[in-house]
Amino acid sequence: MAKIELKICIGTTCYMLGSSKLMNLETELPPAWLDRVNISASTCLNLCEANNVCNAPFVTIDGDVMAHASVGKIVAELAKRLGEPIPRG
């Protein structure tokens, strides 16, 4: 099974609107997920113009755009894609 590719935009707008809170996402994931998800940062995903800057911060998960990204939204989407329950705690 290929790893899920998660890219966090850390361009200025996304960073100021919340992606700074996503930088420690790995600590929020169950250890069993870490070898199934590849998390990286991008200086800019070029999504603000096409998706309205007010929807930042942006992440992509296997190329699918997530607006207003938060740790909770990302964890829920990863759980769905991995076929796992959402971790509690």
Short mmCIF file of C-alpha atoms in Angstrom, two decimals:
data_model
loop_
_atom_site.label_atom_id
_atom_site.label_comp_id
_atom_site.label_asym_id
_atom_site.label_seq_id
_atom_site.Cartn_x
_atom_site.Cartn_y
_atom_site.Cartn_z
CA MET A 1 0.00 0.00 0.00
CA ALA A 2 1.40 3.40 -1.00
CA LYS A 3 1.85 6.02 1.67
CA ILE A 4 -0.65 8.85 1.89
CA GLU A 5 1.06 12.08 0.84
CA LEU A 6 0.16 15.02 3.07
CA LYS A 7 1.57 18.45 2.21
CA ILE A 8 1.17 21.39 4.56
CA CYS A 9 1.41 24.87 3.04
CA ILE A 10 3.65 27.09 5.14
CA GLY A 11 3.54 30.08 2.83
CA THR A 12 3.07 33.39 4.64
CA THR A 13 -0.73 33.52 4.39
CA CYS A 14 -1.28 29.90 5.38
CA TYR A 15 1.26 30.14 8.18
CA MET A 16 -0.36 33.26 9.63
CA LEU A 17 -3.85 31.74 9.33
CA GLY A 18 -3.02 28.54 11.16
CA SER A 19 -0.63 26.19 9.41
CA SER A 20 1.91 26.99 12.13
CA LYS A 21 -0.32 24.83 14.37
CA LEU A 22 -0.04 21.94 11.90
CA MET A 23 3.73 21.66 12.02
CA ASN A 24 3.64 19.16 14.92
CA LEU A 25 0.93 17.03 13.33
CA GLU A 26 3.04 13.89 13.68
CA THR A 27 2.72 14.08 17.46
CA GLU A 28 -1.08 13.94 17.13
CA LEU A 29 -1.14 10.78 15.01
CA PRO A 30 -1.19 7.24 16.38
CA PRO A 31 2.28 5.68 16.03
CA ALA A 32 0.86 2.96 13.77
CA TRP A 33 -0.13 5.61 11.21
CA LEU A 34 3.30 7.20 10.92
CA ASP A 35 4.65 4.58 8.53
CA ARG A 36 1.53 4.96 6.35
CA VAL A 37 1.57 8.75 5.99
CA ASN A 38 4.31 10.96 4.54
CA ILE A 39 4.03 14.50 5.94
CA SER A 40 5.93 17.34 4.31
CA ALA A 41 5.83 21.12 4.24
CA SER A 42 5.74 23.30 1.16
CA THR A 43 6.75 26.94 1.08
CA CYS A 44 3.64 27.55 -1.02
CA LEU A 45 1.08 25.26 -2.63
CA ASN A 46 -0.23 28.10 -4.84
CA LEU A 47 -3.79 27.52 -3.68
CA CYS A 48 -4.77 30.92 -2.26
CA GLU A 49 -5.61 32.57 -5.57
CA ALA A 50 -7.66 29.69 -6.96
CA ASN A 51 -9.38 28.80 -3.68
CA ASN A 52 -9.79 32.20 -1.99
CA VAL A 53 -7.14 33.30 0.44
CA CYS A 54 -9.76 33.40 3.22
CA ASN A 55 -9.89 29.59 3.10
CA ALA A 56 -6.29 29.21 4.29
CA PRO A 57 -4.56 27.29 5.70
CA PHE A 58 -4.41 24.72 2.94
CA VAL A 59 -3.08 21.18 2.86
CA THR A 60 -3.22 18.54 0.17
CA ILE A 61 -3.82 14.89 0.88
CA ASP A 62 -2.86 12.75 -2.10
CA GLY A 63 -3.42 15.85 -4.22
CA ASP A 64 -6.89 16.62 -2.84
CA VAL A 65 -7.13 20.15 -1.45
CA MET A 66 -8.32 20.73 2.11
CA ALA A 67 -9.19 24.32 3.03
CA HIS A 68 -9.43 25.65 6.59
CA ALA A 69 -7.14 22.79 7.58
CA SER A 70 -6.89 21.94 11.25
CA VAL A 71 -5.36 19.05 13.15
CA GLY A 72 -8.83 17.63 13.82
CA LYS A 73 -9.93 17.83 10.18
CA ILE A 74 -6.69 16.25 8.97
CA VAL A 75 -6.82 13.42 11.53
CA ALA A 76 -10.44 12.69 10.58
CA GLU A 77 -9.60 12.58 6.87
CA LEU A 78 -6.57 10.35 7.44
CA ALA A 79 -8.69 8.00 9.58
CA LYS A 80 -11.21 7.75 6.75
CA ARG A 81 -8.54 7.07 4.14
CA LEU A 82 -6.74 4.54 6.33
CA GLY A 83 -9.98 2.79 7.33
CA GLU A 84 -9.20 3.39 11.01
CA PRO A 85 -11.25 4.87 13.83
CA ILE A 86 -10.56 8.47 14.79
CA PRO A 87 -8.15 8.35 17.72
CA ARG A 88 -9.46 9.70 21.03
CA GLY A 89 -7.47 11.71 23.44
#
